[in-house]
GROMACS .gro file of N, CA and C in nm:
model
  540
    1UNK      N    1 -13.402 -23.951   7.479
    1UNK     CA    2 -13.495 -23.936   7.588
    1UNK      C    3 -13.448 -23.829   7.679
    2UNK      N    4 -13.548 -23.734   7.708
    2UNK     CA    5 -13.520 -23.606   7.789
    2UNK      C    6 -13.535 -23.654   7.939
    3UNK      N    7 -13.441 -23.637   8.016
    3UNK     CA    8 -13.435 -23.669   8.157
    3UNK      C    9 -13.476 -23.556   8.239
    4UNK      N   10 -13.584 -23.569   8.327
    4UNK     CA   11 -13.608 -23.463   8.422
    4UNK      C   12 -13.577 -23.507   8.566
    5UNK      N   13 -13.555 -23.413   8.642
    5UNK     CA   14 -13.502 -23.446   8.782
    5UNK      C   15 -13.615 -23.445   8.890
    6UNK      N   16 -13.690 -23.340   8.885
    6UNK     CA   17 -13.806 -23.336   8.976
    6UNK      C   18 -13.753 -23.305   9.123
    7UNK      N   19 -13.840 -23.307   9.227
    7UNK     CA   20 -13.794 -23.262   9.353
    7UNK      C   21 -13.692 -23.366   9.412
    8UNK      N   22 -13.599 -23.313   9.484
    8UNK     CA   23 -13.493 -23.395   9.549
    8UNK      C   24 -13.498 -23.352   9.699
    9UNK      N   25 -13.511 -23.458   9.781
    9UNK     CA   26 -13.510 -23.433   9.927
    9UNK      C   27 -13.385 -23.384   9.975
   10UNK      N   28 -13.379 -23.283  10.069
   10UNK     CA   29 -13.262 -23.220  10.124
   10UNK      C   30 -13.170 -23.331  10.181
   11UNK      N   31 -13.043 -23.335  10.108
   11UNK     CA   32 -12.954 -23.433  10.152
   11UNK      C   33 -12.819 -23.363  10.210
   12UNK      N   34 -12.835 -23.236  10.250
   12UNK     CA   35 -12.720 -23.164  10.297
   12UNK      C   36 -12.655 -23.244  10.417
   13UNK      N   37 -12.517 -23.227  10.420
   13UNK     CA   38 -12.452 -23.285  10.531
   13UNK      C   39 -12.327 -23.209  10.560
   14UNK      N   40 -12.294 -23.187  10.675
   14UNK     CA   41 -12.181 -23.106  10.727
   14UNK      C   42 -12.043 -23.158  10.655
   15UNK      N   43 -12.048 -23.278  10.627
   15UNK     CA   44 -11.923 -23.347  10.568
   15UNK      C   45 -11.877 -23.276  10.436
   16UNK      N   46 -11.968 -23.214  10.370
   16UNK     CA   47 -11.943 -23.158  10.247
   16UNK      C   48 -11.840 -23.033  10.258
   17UNK      N   49 -11.857 -22.969  10.373
   17UNK     CA   50 -11.784 -22.846  10.398
   17UNK      C   51 -11.637 -22.893  10.415
   18UNK      N   52 -11.606 -23.014  10.468
   18UNK     CA   53 -11.465 -23.053  10.497
   18UNK      C   54 -11.415 -23.161  10.400
   19UNK      N   55 -11.486 -23.167  10.282
   19UNK     CA   56 -11.458 -23.274  10.184
   19UNK      C   57 -11.313 -23.236  10.122
   20UNK      N   58 -11.215 -23.334  10.112
   20UNK     CA   59 -11.099 -23.307  10.048
   20UNK      C   60 -11.101 -23.314   9.901
   21UNK      N   61 -11.199 -23.379   9.834
   21UNK     CA   62 -11.211 -23.381   9.700
   21UNK      C   63 -11.338 -23.317   9.651
   22UNK      N   64 -11.366 -23.215   9.719
   22UNK     CA   65 -11.494 -23.151   9.694
   22UNK      C   66 -11.525 -23.114   9.555
   23UNK      N   67 -11.637 -23.150   9.497
   23UNK     CA   68 -11.686 -23.122   9.361
   23UNK      C   69 -11.680 -22.970   9.350
   24UNK      N   70 -11.720 -22.893   9.457
   24UNK     CA   71 -11.719 -22.753   9.453
   24UNK      C   72 -11.595 -22.685   9.428
   25UNK      N   73 -11.479 -22.761   9.450
   25UNK     CA   74 -11.345 -22.713   9.422
   25UNK      C   75 -11.317 -22.720   9.272
   26UNK      N   76 -11.398 -22.786   9.201
   26UNK     CA   77 -11.361 -22.798   9.053
   26UNK      C   78 -11.445 -22.719   8.960
   27UNK      N   79 -11.580 -22.694   8.996
   27UNK     CA   80 -11.659 -22.621   8.911
   27UNK      C   81 -11.791 -22.582   8.978
   28UNK      N   82 -11.865 -22.481   8.923
   28UNK     CA   83 -11.995 -22.449   8.989
   28UNK      C   84 -12.100 -22.553   8.929
   29UNK      N   85 -12.197 -22.577   9.001
   29UNK     CA   86 -12.304 -22.675   8.971
   29UNK      C   87 -12.392 -22.626   8.849
   30UNK      N   88 -12.439 -22.719   8.778
   30UNK     CA   89 -12.538 -22.682   8.673
   30UNK      C   90 -12.675 -22.673   8.727
   31UNK      N   91 -12.749 -22.574   8.667
   31UNK     CA   92 -12.886 -22.550   8.670
   31UNK      C   93 -12.946 -22.638   8.568
   32UNK      N   94 -13.079 -22.680   8.602
   32UNK     CA   95 -13.160 -22.739   8.495
   32UNK      C   96 -13.260 -22.636   8.455
   33UNK      N   97 -13.334 -22.656   8.344
   33UNK     CA   98 -13.443 -22.574   8.315
   33UNK      C   99 -13.549 -22.566   8.423
   34UNK      N  100 -13.575 -22.689   8.476
   34UNK     CA  101 -13.677 -22.695   8.590
   34UNK      C  102 -13.630 -22.605   8.705
   35UNK      N  103 -13.504 -22.587   8.741
   35UNK     CA  104 -13.460 -22.499   8.847
   35UNK      C  105 -13.486 -22.358   8.817
   36UNK      N  106 -13.468 -22.315   8.688
   36UNK     CA  107 -13.490 -22.173   8.645
   36UNK      C  108 -13.646 -22.149   8.649
   37UNK      N  109 -13.726 -22.244   8.592
   37UNK     CA  110 -13.872 -22.210   8.600
   37UNK      C  111 -13.922 -22.225   8.740
   38UNK      N  112 -13.875 -22.298   8.830
   38UNK     CA  113 -13.918 -22.294   8.969
   38UNK      C  114 -13.890 -22.165   9.038
   39UNK      N  115 -13.768 -22.103   8.998
   39UNK     CA  116 -13.742 -21.983   9.072
   39UNK      C  117 -13.795 -21.857   9.014
   40UNK      N  118 -13.819 -21.859   8.871
   40UNK     CA  119 -13.859 -21.739   8.796
   40UNK      C  120 -13.987 -21.761   8.719
   41UNK      N  121 -14.031 -21.873   8.716
   41UNK     CA  122 -14.167 -21.892   8.651
   41UNK      C  123 -14.149 -21.905   8.496
   42UNK      N  124 -14.034 -21.894   8.438
   42UNK     CA  125 -14.020 -21.915   8.288
   42UNK      C  126 -13.863 -21.905   8.273
   43UNK      N  127 -13.832 -21.946   8.142
   43UNK     CA  128 -13.706 -21.937   8.084
   43UNK      C  129 -13.715 -21.843   7.968
   44UNK      N  130 -13.649 -21.720   7.988
   44UNK     CA  131 -13.656 -21.619   7.887
   44UNK      C  132 -13.519 -21.540   7.895
   45UNK      N  133 -13.498 -21.461   7.788
   45UNK     CA  134 -13.383 -21.373   7.790
   45UNK      C  135 -13.379 -21.284   7.916
   46UNK      N  136 -13.478 -21.214   7.953
   46UNK     CA  137 -13.472 -21.131   8.068
   46UNK      C  138 -13.440 -21.207   8.202
   47UNK      N  139 -13.486 -21.336   8.206
   47UNK     CA  140 -13.451 -21.409   8.328
   47UNK      C  141 -13.305 -21.444   8.314
   48UNK      N  142 -13.255 -21.487   8.201
   48UNK     CA  143 -13.114 -21.522   8.194
   48UNK      C  144 -13.031 -21.401   8.223
   49UNK      N  145 -13.066 -21.287   8.181
   49UNK     CA  146 -12.994 -21.160   8.207
   49UNK      C  147 -12.993 -21.136   8.358
   50UNK      N  148 -13.110 -21.149   8.420
   50UNK     CA  149 -13.121 -21.130   8.560
   50UNK      C  150 -13.038 -21.221   8.637
   51UNK      N  151 -13.031 -21.348   8.599
   51UNK     CA  152 -12.938 -21.447   8.671
   51UNK      C  153 -12.796 -21.415   8.654
   52UNK      N  154 -12.761 -21.380   8.534
   52UNK     CA  155 -12.616 -21.351   8.520
   52UNK      C  156 -12.582 -21.227   8.595
   53UNK      N  157 -12.661 -21.125   8.605
   53UNK     CA  158 -12.626 -20.998   8.676
   53UNK      C  159 -12.614 -21.021   8.826
   54UNK      N  160 -12.665 -21.138   8.871
   54UNK     CA  161 -12.638 -21.163   9.014
   54UNK      C  162 -12.485 -21.178   9.052
   55UNK      N  163 -12.414 -21.218   8.952
   55UNK     CA  164 -12.269 -21.234   8.961
   55UNK      C  165 -12.240 -21.387   9.010
   56UNK      N  166 -12.346 -21.463   9.027
   56UNK     CA  167 -12.326 -21.597   9.067
   56UNK      C  168 -12.342 -21.699   8.947
   57UNK      N  169 -12.399 -21.654   8.845
   57UNK     CA  170 -12.443 -21.752   8.731
   57UNK      C  171 -12.377 -21.720   8.604
   58UNK      N  172 -12.345 -21.813   8.524
   58UNK     CA  173 -12.291 -21.784   8.388
   58UNK      C  174 -12.343 -21.895   8.289
   59UNK      N  175 -12.317 -21.855   8.167
   59UNK     CA  176 -12.346 -21.949   8.054
   59UNK      C  177 -12.227 -22.032   8.029
   60UNK      N  178 -12.243 -22.161   8.043
   60UNK     CA  179 -12.137 -22.258   8.007
   60UNK      C  180 -12.152 -22.323   7.876
   61UNK      N  181 -12.058 -22.384   7.813
   61UNK     CA  182 -12.060 -22.452   7.697
   61UNK      C  183 -12.021 -22.590   7.695
   62UNK      N  184 -12.103 -22.678   7.641
   62UNK     CA  185 -12.046 -22.830   7.632
   62UNK      C  186 -12.029 -22.854   7.489
   63UNK      N  187 -11.905 -22.904   7.450
   63UNK     CA  188 -11.882 -22.940   7.316
   63UNK      C  189 -11.884 -23.087   7.310
   64UNK      N  190 -11.961 -23.143   7.217
   64UNK     CA  191 -11.972 -23.291   7.208
   64UNK      C  192 -11.857 -23.346   7.119
   65UNK      N  193 -11.856 -23.474   7.107
   65UNK     CA  194 -11.746 -23.532   7.028
   65UNK      C  195 -11.752 -23.494   6.881
   66UNK      N  196 -11.854 -23.433   6.829
   66UNK     CA  197 -11.868 -23.393   6.680
   66UNK      C  198 -11.849 -23.236   6.686
   67UNK      N  199 -11.794 -23.179   6.786
   67UNK     CA  200 -11.773 -23.039   6.792
   67UNK      C  201 -11.893 -22.948   6.789
   68UNK      N  202 -12.009 -23.000   6.839
   68UNK     CA  203 -12.128 -22.936   6.840
   68UNK      C  204 -12.153 -22.873   6.978
   69UNK      N  205 -12.170 -22.747   6.990
   69UNK     CA  206 -12.181 -22.667   7.121
   69UNK      C  207 -12.321 -22.658   7.164
   70UNK      N  208 -12.336 -22.692   7.292
   70UNK     CA  209 -12.470 -22.669   7.364
   70UNK      C  210 -12.435 -22.582   7.475
   71UNK      N  211 -12.535 -22.483   7.497
   71UNK     CA  212 -12.514 -22.386   7.617
   71UNK      C  213 -12.598 -22.429   7.733
   72UNK      N  214 -12.553 -22.403   7.841
   72UNK     CA  215 -12.636 -22.429   7.958
   72UNK      C  216 -12.597 -22.330   8.082
   73UNK      N  217 -12.673 -22.328   8.176
   73UNK     CA  218 -12.640 -22.236   8.292
   73UNK      C  219 -12.583 -22.305   8.404
   74UNK      N  220 -12.480 -22.254   8.471
   74UNK     CA  221 -12.429 -22.313   8.592
   74UNK      C  222 -12.385 -22.186   8.677
   75UNK      N  223 -12.342 -22.232   8.802
   75UNK     CA  224 -12.283 -22.134   8.900
   75UNK      C  225 -12.130 -22.106   8.857
   76UNK      N  226 -12.101 -21.980   8.856
   76UNK     CA  227 -11.959 -21.964   8.793
   76UNK      C  228 -11.868 -21.995   8.909
   77UNK      N  229 -11.736 -21.999   8.863
   77UNK     CA  230 -11.631 -22.016   8.963
   77UNK      C  231 -11.556 -21.887   8.990
   78UNK      N  232 -11.470 -21.899   9.085
   78UNK     CA  233 -11.401 -21.775   9.120
   78UNK      C  234 -11.297 -21.735   9.009
   79UNK      N  235 -11.257 -21.817   8.921
   79UNK     CA  236 -11.172 -21.787   8.814
   79UNK      C  237 -11.246 -21.755   8.680
   80UNK      N  238 -11.379 -21.774   8.686
   80UNK     CA  239 -11.465 -21.733   8.561
   80UNK      C  240 -11.490 -21.581   8.568
   81UNK      N  241 -11.409 -21.502   8.501
   81UNK     CA  242 -11.428 -21.353   8.495
   81UNK      C  243 -11.519 -21.314   8.399
   82UNK      N  244 -11.545 -21.398   8.301
   82UNK     CA  245 -11.639 -21.366   8.191
   82UNK      C  246 -11.779 -21.433   8.212
   83UNK      N  247 -11.890 -21.386   8.164
   83UNK     CA  248 -12.018 -21.448   8.186
   83UNK      C  249 -12.056 -21.559   8.091
   84UNK      N  250 -11.966 -21.583   8.000
   84UNK     CA  251 -11.971 -21.691   7.898
   84UNK      C  252 -11.837 -21.770   7.907
   85UNK      N  253 -11.847 -21.906   7.926
   85UNK     CA  254 -11.732 -21.984   7.951
   85UNK      C  255 -11.725 -22.084   7.833
   86UNK      N  256 -11.630 -22.065   7.738
   86UNK     CA  257 -11.625 -22.156   7.629
   86UNK      C  258 -11.507 -22.258   7.646
   87UNK      N  259 -11.431 -22.240   7.750
   87UNK     CA  260 -11.317 -22.330   7.775
   87UNK      C  261 -11.296 -22.358   7.933
   88UNK      N  262 -11.376 -22.436   7.998
   88UNK     CA  263 -11.371 -22.441   8.136
   88UNK      C  264 -11.236 -22.488   8.196
   89UNK      N  265 -11.193 -22.414   8.291
   89UNK     CA  266 -11.070 -22.456   8.372
   89UNK      C  267 -11.115 -22.475   8.511
   90UNK      N  268 -11.076 -22.589   8.576
   90UNK     CA  269 -11.128 -22.632   8.705
   90UNK      C  270 -11.088 -22.524   8.802
   91UNK      N  271 -11.186 -22.475   8.881
   91UNK     CA  272 -11.170 -22.379   8.989
   91UNK      C  273 -11.292 -22.383   9.084
   92UNK      N  274 -11.265 -22.326   9.193
   92UNK     CA  275 -11.370 -22.325   9.302
   92UNK      C  276 -11.485 -22.248   9.274
   93UNK      N  277 -11.602 -22.298   9.316
   93UNK     CA  278 -11.734 -22.254   9.291
   93UNK      C  279 -11.751 -22.116   9.380
   94UNK      N  280 -11.811 -22.013   9.318
   94UNK     CA  281 -11.837 -21.893   9.399
   94UNK      C  282 -11.923 -21.913   9.520
   95UNK      N  283 -12.008 -22.023   9.519
   95UNK     CA  284 -12.112 -22.029   9.627
   95UNK      C  285 -12.043 -22.121   9.742
   96UNK      N  286 -11.920 -22.174   9.728
   96UNK     CA  287 -11.861 -22.260   9.836
   96UNK      C  288 -11.810 -22.159   9.943
   97UNK      N  289 -11.853 -22.196  10.074
   97UNK     CA  290 -11.796 -22.120  10.188
   97UNK      C  291 -11.740 -22.219  10.281
   98UNK      N  292 -11.686 -22.173  10.388
   98UNK     CA  293 -11.623 -22.257  10.490
   98UNK      C  294 -11.722 -22.361  10.552
   99UNK      N  295 -11.854 -22.322  10.544
   99UNK     CA  296 -11.952 -22.408  10.604
   99UNK      C  297 -12.038 -22.481  10.487
  100UNK      N  298 -12.003 -22.466  10.370
  100UNK     CA  299 -12.064 -22.538  10.269
  100UNK      C  300 -12.119 -22.442  10.164
  101UNK      N  301 -12.230 -22.477  10.099
  101UNK     CA  302 -12.293 -22.392   9.993
  101UNK      C  303 -12.360 -22.267  10.047
  102UNK      N  304 -12.342 -22.154   9.993
  102UNK     CA  305 -12.402 -22.041  10.045
  102UNK      C  306 -12.562 -22.026  10.009
  103UNK      N  307 -12.602 -22.115   9.900
  103UNK     CA  308 -12.735 -22.098   9.862
  103UNK      C  309 -12.821 -22.182   9.949
  104UNK      N  310 -12.940 -22.139   9.989
  104UNK     CA  311 -13.029 -22.220  10.069
  104UNK      C  312 -13.070 -22.338   9.968
  105UNK      N  313 -13.124 -22.445  10.032
  105UNK     CA  314 -13.155 -22.558   9.955
  105UNK      C  315 -13.249 -22.533   9.840
  106UNK      N  316 -13.349 -22.449   9.865
  106UNK     CA  317 -13.450 -22.436   9.768
  106UNK      C  318 -13.400 -22.351   9.645
  107UNK      N  319 -13.294 -22.284   9.650
  107UNK     CA  320 -13.221 -22.197   9.554
  107UNK      C  321 -13.117 -22.263   9.482
  108UNK      N  322 -13.066 -22.378   9.542
  108UNK     CA  323 -12.955 -22.453   9.492
  108UNK      C  324 -12.974 -22.522   9.366
  109UNK      N  325 -12.888 -22.501   9.265
  109UNK     CA  326 -12.906 -22.580   9.144
  109UNK      C  327 -12.910 -22.736   9.160
  110UNK      N  328 -12.986 -22.798   9.058
  110UNK     CA  329 -13.002 -22.942   9.077
  110UNK      C  330 -12.861 -23.023   9.064
  111UNK      N  331 -12.759 -22.952   8.997
  111UNK     CA  332 -12.628 -23.018   8.991
  111UNK      C  333 -12.578 -23.030   9.126
  112UNK      N  334 -12.598 -22.959   9.233
  112UNK     CA  335 -12.563 -22.966   9.368
  112UNK      C  336 -12.655 -23.072   9.438
  113UNK      N  337 -12.780 -23.056   9.414
  113UNK     CA  338 -12.878 -23.146   9.495
  113UNK      C  339 -12.863 -23.295   9.460
  114UNK      N  340 -12.828 -23.325   9.341
  114UNK     CA  341 -12.809 -23.465   9.318
  114UNK      C  342 -12.703 -23.553   9.362
  115UNK      N  343 -12.607 -23.476   9.431
  115UNK     CA  344 -12.492 -23.537   9.492
  115UNK      C  345 -12.532 -23.584   9.626
  116UNK      N  346 -12.519 -23.710   9.654
  116UNK     CA  347 -12.552 -23.757   9.795
  116UNK      C  348 -12.421 -23.783   9.856
  117UNK      N  349 -12.391 -23.705   9.967
  117UNK     CA  350 -12.252 -23.722  10.035
  117UNK      C  351 -12.241 -23.847  10.106
  118UNK      N  352 -12.117 -23.888  10.123
  118UNK     CA  353 -12.081 -24.001  10.207
  118UNK      C  354 -12.005 -23.957  10.331
  119UNK      N  355 -12.085 -23.950  10.440
  119UNK     CA  356 -12.030 -23.889  10.563
  119UNK      C  357 -11.930 -23.975  10.628
  120UNK      N  358 -11.924 -24.102  10.595
  120UNK     CA  359 -11.825 -24.189  10.653
  120UNK      C  360 -11.676 -24.169  10.579
  121UNK      N  361 -11.673 -24.116  10.463
  121UNK     CA  362 -11.560 -24.098  10.396
  121UNK      C  363 -11.571 -23.977  10.295
  122UNK      N  364 -11.581 -23.857  10.348
  122UNK     CA  365 -11.605 -23.742  10.266
  122UNK      C  366 -11.511 -23.736  10.136
  123UNK      N  367 -11.576 -23.720  10.024
  123UNK     CA  368 -11.500 -23.695   9.904
  123UNK      C  369 -11.478 -23.824   9.829
  124UNK      N  370 -11.519 -23.935   9.897
  124UNK     CA  371 -11.508 -24.072   9.824
  124UNK      C  372 -11.636 -24.139   9.846
  125UNK      N  373 -11.681 -24.210   9.752
  125UNK     CA  374 -11.805 -24.276   9.759
  125UNK      C  375 -11.939 -24.208   9.750
  126UNK      N  376 -11.919 -24.081   9.726
  126UNK     CA  377 -12.050 -24.002   9.710
  126UNK      C  378 -12.123 -24.067   9.596
  127UNK      N  379 -12.259 -24.062   9.595
  127UNK     CA  380 -12.346 -24.115   9.504
  127UNK      C  381 -12.437 -24.011   9.448
  128UNK      N  382 -12.512 -24.051   9.345
  128UNK     CA  383 -12.596 -23.964   9.261
  128UNK      C  384 -12.737 -23.996   9.285
  129UNK      N  385 -12.815 -23.908   9.329
  129UNK     CA  386 -12.963 -23.929   9.346
  129UNK      C  387 -13.038 -23.949   9.222
  130UNK      N  388 -12.980 -23.911   9.108
  130UNK     CA  389 -13.041 -23.939   8.985
  130UNK      C  390 -12.946 -24.009   8.882
  131UNK      N  391 -12.936 -24.142   8.886
  131UNK     CA  392 -12.830 -24.193   8.811
  131UNK      C  393 -12.819 -24.169   8.651
  132UNK      N  394 -12.941 -24.138   8.612
  132UNK     CA  395 -12.946 -24.103   8.458
  132UNK      C  396 -12.863 -23.969   8.428
  133UNK      N  397 -12.836 -23.889   8.541
  133UNK     CA  398 -12.768 -23.766   8.504
  133UNK      C  399 -12.622 -23.787   8.542
  134UNK      N  400 -12.542 -23.785   8.446
  134UNK     CA  401 -12.392 -23.826   8.458
  134UNK      C  402 -12.321 -23.730   8.387
  135UNK      N  403 -12.273 -23.617   8.440
  135UNK     CA  404 -12.183 -23.515   8.384
  135UNK      C  405 -12.254 -23.411   8.310
  136UNK      N  406 -12.165 -23.315   8.276
  136UNK     CA  407 -12.217 -23.195   8.211
  136UNK      C  408 -12.301 -23.220   8.077
  137UNK      N  409 -12.264 -23.328   8.002
  137UNK     CA  410 -12.344 -23.356   7.883
  137UNK      C  411 -12.484 -23.382   7.909
  138UNK      N  412 -12.519 -23.439   8.030
  138UNK     CA  413 -12.656 -23.471   8.070
  138UNK      C  414 -12.724 -23.332   8.088
  139UNK      N  415 -12.675 -23.241   8.157
  139UNK     CA  416 -12.736 -23.112   8.179
  139UNK      C  417 -12.748 -23.033   8.047
  140UNK      N  418 -12.650 -23.036   7.959
  140UNK     CA  419 -12.650 -22.970   7.827
  140UNK      C  420 -12.775 -23.037   7.751
  141UNK      N  421 -12.796 -23.162   7.760
  141UNK     CA  422 -12.905 -23.210   7.677
  141UNK      C  423 -13.040 -23.159   7.724
  142UNK      N  424 -13.051 -23.131   7.850
  142UNK     CA  425 -13.174 -23.075   7.904
  142UNK      C  426 -13.198 -22.925   7.857
  143UNK      N  427 -13.083 -22.851   7.824
  143UNK     CA  428 -13.099 -22.711   7.769
  143UNK      C  429 -13.121 -22.699   7.625
  144UNK      N  430 -13.110 -22.809   7.554
  144UNK     CA  431 -13.124 -22.812   7.408
  144UNK      C  432 -13.251 -22.735   7.353
  145UNK      N  433 -13.363 -22.743   7.419
  145UNK     CA  434 -13.483 -22.677   7.369
  145UNK      C  435 -13.461 -22.515   7.394
  146UNK      N  436 -13.368 -22.467   7.470
  146UNK     CA  437 -13.364 -22.333   7.507
  146UNK      C  438 -13.238 -22.259   7.447
  147UNK      N  439 -13.175 -22.325   7.339
  147UNK     CA  440 -13.052 -22.276   7.292
  147UNK      C  441 -13.076 -22.145   7.215
  148UNK      N  442 -13.190 -22.114   7.154
  148UNK     CA  443 -13.209 -21.973   7.105
  148UNK      C  444 -13.203 -21.873   7.209
  149UNK      N  445 -13.249 -21.890   7.319
  149UNK     CA  446 -13.240 -21.793   7.434
  149UNK      C  447 -13.107 -21.786   7.495
  150UNK      N  448 -13.037 -21.888   7.512
  150UNK     CA  449 -12.904 -21.886   7.564
  150UNK      C  450 -12.806 -21.836   7.465
  151UNK      N  451 -12.824 -21.858   7.336
  151UNK     CA  452 -12.739 -21.784   7.231
  151UNK      C  453 -12.751 -21.639   7.232
  152UNK      N  454 -12.871 -21.591   7.258
  152UNK     CA  455 -12.894 -21.446   7.267
  152UNK      C  456 -12.806 -21.391   7.391
  153UNK      N  457 -12.806 -21.478   7.496
  153UNK     CA  458 -12.738 -21.442   7.620
  153UNK      C  459 -12.584 -21.441   7.583
  154UNK      N  460 -12.541 -21.545   7.506
  154UNK     CA  461 -12.395 -21.537   7.465
  154UNK      C  462 -12.370 -21.415   7.388
  155UNK      N  463 -12.456 -21.380   7.292
  155UNK     CA  464 -12.423 -21.258   7.212
  155UNK      C  465 -12.423 -21.131   7.307
  156UNK      N  466 -12.513 -21.122   7.409
  156UNK     CA  467 -12.512 -21.018   7.488
  156UNK      C  468 -12.398 -21.002   7.599
  157UNK      N  469 -12.357 -21.123   7.638
  157UNK     CA  470 -12.252 -21.123   7.755
  157UNK      C  471 -12.115 -21.175   7.716
  158UNK      N  472 -12.092 -21.191   7.585
  158UNK     CA  473 -11.959 -21.248   7.553
  158UNK      C  474 -11.843 -21.176   7.589
  159UNK      N  475 -11.866 -21.042   7.615
  159UNK     CA  476 -11.759 -20.959   7.666
  159UNK      C  477 -11.771 -20.903   7.807
  160UNK      N  478 -11.875 -20.954   7.871
  160UNK     CA  479 -11.916 -20.911   8.006
  160UNK      C  480 -11.814 -20.964   8.114
  161UNK      N  481 -11.752 -20.869   8.176
  161UNK     CA  482 -11.653 -20.916   8.278
  161UNK      C  483 -11.716 -20.883   8.418
  162UNK      N  484 -11.730 -20.988   8.491
  162UNK     CA  485 -11.794 -20.978   8.628
  162UNK      C  486 -11.737 -20.866   8.720
  163UNK      N  487 -11.616 -20.858   8.728
  163UNK     CA  488 -11.549 -20.758   8.820
  163UNK      C  489 -11.587 -20.612   8.788
  164UNK      N  490 -11.618 -20.589   8.661
  164UNK     CA  491 -11.659 -20.457   8.621
  164UNK      C  492 -11.803 -20.420   8.658
  165UNK      N  493 -11.878 -20.528   8.687
  165UNK     CA  494 -12.026 -20.507   8.701
  165UNK      C  495 -12.083 -20.552   8.837
  166UNK      N  496 -12.012 -20.626   8.924
  166UNK     CA  497 -12.074 -20.674   9.044
  166UNK      C  498 -12.112 -20.573   9.147
  167UNK      N  499 -12.041 -20.456   9.159
  167UNK     CA  500 -12.091 -20.363   9.248
  167UNK      C  501 -12.211 -20.292   9.197
  168UNK      N  502 -12.224 -20.269   9.064
  168UNK     CA  503 -12.343 -20.214   9.011
  168UNK      C  504 -12.463 -20.306   9.030
  169UNK      N  505 -12.436 -20.436   9.005
  169UNK     CA  506 -12.541 -20.537   9.010
  169UNK      C  507 -12.600 -20.536   9.164
  170UNK      N  508 -12.516 -20.533   9.264
  170UNK     CA  509 -12.561 -20.532   9.400
  170UNK      C  510 -12.646 -20.410   9.426
  171UNK      N  511 -12.608 -20.288   9.379
  171UNK     CA  512 -12.677 -20.176   9.404
  171UNK      C  513 -12.815 -20.176   9.336
  172UNK      N  514 -12.832 -20.251   9.229
  172UNK     CA  515 -12.950 -20.260   9.149
  172UNK      C  516 -13.034 -20.373   9.186
  173UNK      N  517 -13.010 -20.454   9.296
  173UNK     CA  518 -13.096 -20.552   9.359
  173UNK      C  519 -13.087 -20.682   9.275
  174UNK      N  520 -12.975 -20.711   9.207
  174UNK     CA  521 -12.959 -20.840   9.144
  174UNK      C  522 -12.894 -20.934   9.231
  175UNK      N  523 -12.941 -20.961   9.344
  175UNK     CA  524 -12.889 -21.049   9.440
  175UNK      C  525 -12.972 -21.156   9.495
  176UNK      N  526 -13.089 -21.175   9.436
  176UNK     CA  527 -13.182 -21.262   9.487
  176UNK      C  528 -13.142 -21.410   9.510
  177UNK      N  529 -13.033 -21.449   9.435
  177UNK     CA  530 -12.971 -21.585   9.453
  177UNK      C  531 -12.909 -21.589   9.584
  178UNK      N  532 -12.852 -21.484   9.627
  178UNK     CA  533 -12.763 -21.490   9.743
  178UNK      C  534 -12.855 -21.502   9.877
  179UNK      N  535 -12.808 -21.583   9.959
  179UNK     CA  536 -12.866 -21.595  10.092
  179UNK      C  537 -12.870 -21.464  10.167
  180UNK      N  538 -12.981 -21.419  10.202
  180UNK     CA  539 -12.993 -21.294  10.279
  180UNK      C  540 -12.967 -21.299  10.421
   0.00000   0.00000   0.00000
C-alpha cells in the first residue's frame, strides 16, 4: 500500500533548536515525491539536477534486507561531500541553524514536517504526525515509481563533489531552496 502524506499543519516549535537529541544532528530529512511536485510541478531528471545543484539536496540509498537498493531524495548533511550517498554516516543536516531549520515551512521536506516536537522535554517523546511513515524505508517506498529518474541522477552525480560546485551553483541561481 502506497502511503501519501498530504498537507501537514505547521508544527514548528522553538524547542527544536535546543533539542539535545535533535534528529537534525543525525541526518537530513527525506523528501517525498509530493514535496517535489508541490515545489517544481513534476518529478523529472532536470528537476533532480536542479535540486542537487542547490547544494542542499542529495540522492540517498535505502538497502532492504534482501540487498535491493531504492533511491530517494533528502537534505544532505555537512559530512555528505558527494551528491549520491550509498553508505550513510550520521551527521548534522546542512539546514540546521542555531534557531532551527533554515527552510521555510512551505519548502521543508515532509521528513521534517511529520515530527511533532515535545516542548515539555525536547528530544524525548516527540511524535509522528503520520504514524504510517516510520523510517527511511517508508520514504524509499514512496520513491519506487521514480527509480528510473533517480538512477539517471545517480549516473550523472556519482562523482559530483559539492565543495567543487557550490560557488558555481550560487552564481547560477541554484539556491531557490534557501531562505532568502
